[in-house]
Short mmCIF file of C-alpha atoms in Angstrom, two decimals:
data_model
loop_
_atom_site.label_atom_id
_atom_site.label_comp_id
_atom_site.label_asym_id
_atom_site.label_seq_id
_atom_site.Cartn_x
_atom_site.Cartn_y
_atom_site.Cartn_z
CA MET A 1 37.82 35.78 11.65
CA ARG A 2 36.90 37.83 8.62
CA GLU A 3 34.39 35.16 7.55
CA LYS A 4 32.72 35.29 10.99
CA SER A 5 32.65 39.08 10.82
CA ASP A 6 30.99 38.96 7.38
CA ASN A 7 28.40 36.47 8.65
CA SER A 8 27.63 38.68 11.65
CA LEU A 9 27.25 41.70 9.39
CA SER A 10 24.91 39.74 7.10
CA GLN A 11 22.82 38.67 10.08
CA ILE A 12 22.59 42.25 11.34
CA ILE A 13 21.52 43.45 7.90
CA ALA A 14 18.94 40.66 7.63
CA ILE A 15 17.51 41.41 11.09
CA ASP A 16 17.36 45.14 10.35
CA SER A 17 15.63 44.45 7.04
CA LEU A 18 13.08 42.18 8.75
CA ARG A 19 12.45 44.83 11.43
CA GLN A 20 11.83 47.49 8.78
CA THR A 21 9.46 45.15 6.94
CA ASN A 22 7.50 44.49 10.15
CA GLU A 23 7.31 48.22 10.89
CA ILE A 24 5.95 48.88 7.41
CA SER A 25 3.38 46.08 7.79
CA VAL A 26 2.21 47.31 11.19
CA GLY A 27 2.10 50.89 9.93
CA TRP A 28 -0.04 49.83 6.98
CA LEU A 29 -2.45 48.00 9.28
CA GLU A 30 -2.80 51.07 11.48
CA GLN A 31 -3.60 53.30 8.52
CA ARG A 32 -7.02 53.77 7.01
CA PRO A 33 -7.96 50.82 4.73
CA HIS A 34 -7.67 51.42 1.03
CA PRO A 35 -10.41 53.81 -0.22
CA ILE A 36 -11.59 51.16 -2.71
CA VAL A 37 -12.95 49.15 0.23
CA GLY A 38 -15.05 52.11 1.36
CA ILE A 39 -16.30 52.66 -2.18
CA LEU A 40 -17.32 49.01 -2.57
CA LEU A 41 -19.16 49.06 0.77
CA ALA A 42 -20.84 52.35 -0.18
CA LEU A 43 -22.22 50.62 -3.29
CA LEU A 44 -24.01 47.93 -1.22
CA PRO A 45 -27.27 49.93 -0.88
CA LEU A 46 -27.38 50.36 -4.67
CA VAL A 47 -26.71 46.66 -5.24
CA SER A 48 -29.43 45.75 -2.73
CA PHE A 49 -31.90 48.20 -4.28
CA LEU A 50 -31.35 47.01 -7.85
CA GLY A 51 -31.40 43.35 -6.83
CA GLN A 52 -34.68 43.73 -4.97
CA TYR A 53 -36.19 45.81 -7.77
CA PHE A 54 -35.43 43.39 -10.60
CA LEU A 55 -36.43 40.35 -8.54
CA SER A 56 -39.65 42.09 -7.53
CA LEU A 57 -40.24 42.98 -11.17
CA ARG A 58 -39.88 39.30 -12.08
CA ALA A 59 -42.23 38.27 -9.26
CA GLY A 60 -44.79 40.95 -10.16
CA THR A 61 -44.44 42.68 -6.77
CA HIS A 62 -42.62 45.80 -7.99
CA GLN A 63 -45.54 48.10 -7.17
CA ILE A 64 -45.37 46.94 -3.56
CA PHE A 65 -41.60 47.36 -3.67
CA PHE A 66 -42.00 51.10 -4.29
CA GLN A 67 -44.16 51.35 -1.16
CA HIS A 68 -41.41 49.94 1.06
CA LEU A 69 -40.03 53.17 2.57
CA THR A 70 -37.15 51.45 4.33
CA VAL A 71 -35.70 50.35 1.00
CA MET A 72 -36.70 53.48 -0.89
CA VAL A 73 -35.49 56.02 1.67
CA VAL A 74 -33.74 54.69 4.78
CA ASP A 75 -31.18 52.28 3.28
CA TRP A 76 -29.49 55.09 1.32
CA VAL A 77 -28.10 56.45 4.59
CA PHE A 78 -25.68 53.54 4.42
CA VAL A 79 -23.91 55.04 1.39
CA PRO A 80 -21.94 57.62 3.42
CA PHE A 81 -22.01 55.41 6.54
CA ASN A 82 -20.32 52.48 4.78
CA PHE A 83 -17.77 54.71 3.09
CA PHE A 84 -16.53 56.28 6.32
CA VAL A 85 -17.04 53.43 8.80
CA VAL A 86 -14.39 51.29 7.14
CA GLY A 87 -11.72 53.66 8.47
CA VAL A 88 -13.21 53.75 11.97
CA ILE A 89 -13.51 50.02 12.69
CA GLU A 90 -10.48 48.25 14.17
CA TRP A 91 -10.29 45.33 11.74
CA ARG A 92 -7.49 43.55 13.64
CA ARG A 93 -9.91 42.51 16.40
CA GLY A 94 -10.77 39.28 14.63
CA GLY A 95 -12.23 37.39 17.59
CA ARG A 96 -14.63 40.16 18.53
CA LEU A 97 -15.62 40.74 14.90
CA TYR A 98 -16.39 37.03 14.52
CA ILE A 99 -18.70 37.14 17.55
CA ILE A 100 -20.36 40.28 16.17
CA MET A 101 -20.91 38.54 12.83
CA CYS A 102 -22.54 35.53 14.49
CA ILE A 103 -24.80 37.67 16.65
CA SER A 104 -25.76 39.85 13.66
CA VAL A 105 -26.75 36.82 11.60
CA ILE A 106 -28.88 35.39 14.42
CA LEU A 107 -30.65 38.65 15.34
CA THR A 108 -31.32 39.65 11.72
CA ALA A 109 -32.70 36.19 10.92
CA ILE A 110 -34.95 36.34 14.00
CA THR A 111 -36.25 39.78 12.96
CA HIS A 112 -37.09 38.61 9.44
CA ALA A 113 -38.70 35.45 10.86
CA PHE A 114 -40.81 37.69 13.10
CA TRP A 115 -41.96 39.66 10.06
CA GLN A 116 -42.68 36.39 8.28
CA LEU A 117 -44.69 34.98 11.18
CA TYR A 118 -46.87 38.05 11.69
CA SER A 119 -47.06 39.19 8.03
CA PHE A 120 -45.46 42.58 8.72
CA ASP A 121 -43.86 42.81 5.29
CA LEU A 122 -45.88 44.62 2.64
CA GLY A 123 -45.37 41.75 0.20
CA HIS A 124 -42.33 42.31 -1.98
CA MET A 125 -40.04 40.35 0.37
CA ILE A 126 -42.43 37.93 2.09
CA THR A 127 -45.82 36.81 0.82
CA LYS A 128 -48.90 36.77 3.04
CA ALA A 129 -48.55 32.98 3.08
CA GLY A 130 -45.14 33.40 4.72
CA ILE A 131 -43.00 32.49 1.72
CA VAL A 132 -39.72 34.41 1.49
CA LEU A 133 -39.29 35.72 -2.05
CA PRO A 134 -35.90 36.16 -3.76
CA ALA A 135 -36.02 39.89 -3.01
CA GLY A 136 -36.45 38.97 0.64
CA TRP A 137 -33.22 36.96 0.62
CA ILE A 138 -31.41 39.94 -0.91
CA HIS A 139 -32.77 42.18 1.84
CA LEU A 140 -31.80 39.66 4.53
CA SER A 141 -28.21 39.45 3.25
CA PHE A 142 -27.95 43.24 3.01
CA SER A 143 -29.38 43.67 6.52
CA ILE A 144 -26.86 41.21 7.97
CA LEU A 145 -23.93 43.04 6.38
CA GLU A 146 -25.14 46.42 7.61
CA MET A 147 -25.80 45.13 11.12
CA VAL A 148 -22.26 43.76 11.26
CA LEU A 149 -20.90 47.20 10.34
CA LEU A 150 -23.19 49.00 12.80
CA VAL A 151 -22.33 46.73 15.72
CA ALA A 152 -18.63 46.73 14.83
CA PHE A 153 -18.73 50.53 14.81
CA VAL A 154 -19.98 50.47 18.40
CA PHE A 155 -17.76 47.73 19.84
CA CYS A 156 -14.67 47.66 17.58
CA ARG A 157 -13.96 51.28 16.82
CA LYS A 158 -10.48 52.76 16.85
CA VAL A 159 -9.80 55.06 19.79
CA GLY A 160 -10.08 58.69 18.63
CA ALA A 161 -10.35 57.69 14.96
CA SER A 162 -11.04 60.45 12.47
CA GLY A 163 -14.54 60.12 11.06
CA ILE A 164 -16.32 58.88 14.19
CA GLY A 165 -18.46 62.03 14.25
CA VAL A 166 -19.61 61.59 10.64
CA VAL A 167 -20.37 57.89 11.13
CA THR A 168 -22.26 58.64 14.36
CA ARG A 169 -24.47 61.18 12.58
CA CYS A 170 -25.16 58.73 9.76
CA ALA A 171 -26.06 55.95 12.19
CA THR A 172 -28.31 58.32 14.16
CA ALA A 173 -30.04 59.41 10.95
CA TYR A 174 -30.59 55.76 10.03
CA PHE A 175 -32.31 54.78 13.28
CA ILE A 176 -34.48 57.93 13.32
CA THR A 177 -35.61 57.62 9.70
CA MET A 178 -36.12 53.88 10.17
CA GLY A 179 -38.44 54.55 13.10
CA ILE A 180 -40.42 57.19 11.20
CA CYS A 181 -40.76 55.13 8.01
CA GLY A 182 -41.67 52.01 9.96
CA TYR A 183 -44.46 53.91 11.72
CA VAL A 184 -45.78 55.25 8.41
CA MET A 185 -45.69 51.86 6.65
CA HIS A 186 -47.47 49.98 9.43
CA ASN A 187 -49.73 52.81 10.60
CA GLY A 188 -48.23 52.42 14.05
CA PHE A 189 -45.28 50.98 15.93
CA ILE A 190 -44.33 47.31 15.80
CA ILE A 191 -42.19 45.76 18.49
CA SER A 192 -39.22 44.93 16.24
CA ASP A 193 -38.97 48.54 15.01
CA VAL A 194 -39.20 49.90 18.54
CA ILE A 195 -36.45 47.59 19.81
CA VAL A 196 -34.12 48.49 16.93
CA PHE A 197 -34.90 52.22 17.30
CA VAL A 198 -34.30 52.36 21.06
CA CYS A 199 -31.30 50.01 21.18
CA GLY A 200 -29.71 51.60 18.12
CA LEU A 201 -29.83 55.15 19.49
CA PHE A 202 -28.68 53.97 22.91
CA PHE A 203 -25.57 52.19 21.62
CA VAL A 204 -24.72 54.92 19.11
CA LEU A 205 -25.28 57.99 21.30
CA VAL A 206 -25.31 56.93 24.97
CA TYR A 207 -23.04 53.88 25.24
CA PRO A 208 -19.82 55.65 24.06
CA ARG A 209 -20.31 58.27 26.78
CA LEU A 210 -20.84 55.62 29.42
CA ILE A 211 -17.57 53.85 28.68
CA GLY A 212 -15.50 57.03 28.36
CA HIS A 213 -14.66 59.99 26.16
CA LYS A 214 -11.74 58.19 24.47
CA TYR A 215 -14.12 56.71 21.87
CA LEU A 216 -15.60 60.08 20.94
CA SER A 217 -14.42 62.27 18.10
CA VAL A 218 -15.72 65.39 16.41
CA HIS A 219 -13.83 64.83 13.14
#
């Protein structure tokens, strides 16, 4: 009898230990991701800038590179955006994030192909002959990553998460400055910039209010 009692006690202890471990694991998942992740993501604009600069320098297109206002001005908005958005996105929604990643890759590739077809790039990413330069591949990769984060912020955000207000302001600043710089660079509006500008502001500012106040936060 005593042996059975000891076994029962051991089982209870083991179950309680497993329960505590699961609670700790779930609690960790519900907390903000480690700050190092935000710091690494915040460094992406710098990595993209330096990569494009040195590759443009090698290709002899660095003077054109400095005329690309999106890279020189707009992309730096992603420094604070990336740092804070990592704590706002619900990373456990793997299926939805996978779909977002696929859509982001397709749409970003189509946009760059559109620039390639109609020679909308100034020349440091895509030549007038339509050849994508190494700097262009860097920009494409960076754009895909940022689009994933932007779309995930809209469709995979944590309900009432702290930092939504800051990320919303950063995203709004990005789409506004992108529209302005795109107009200046091309001496007018091009259809791809208009679509991104309108859709971006709609999903960042209007869409959350359409689906309910639970996704809004002033923190």
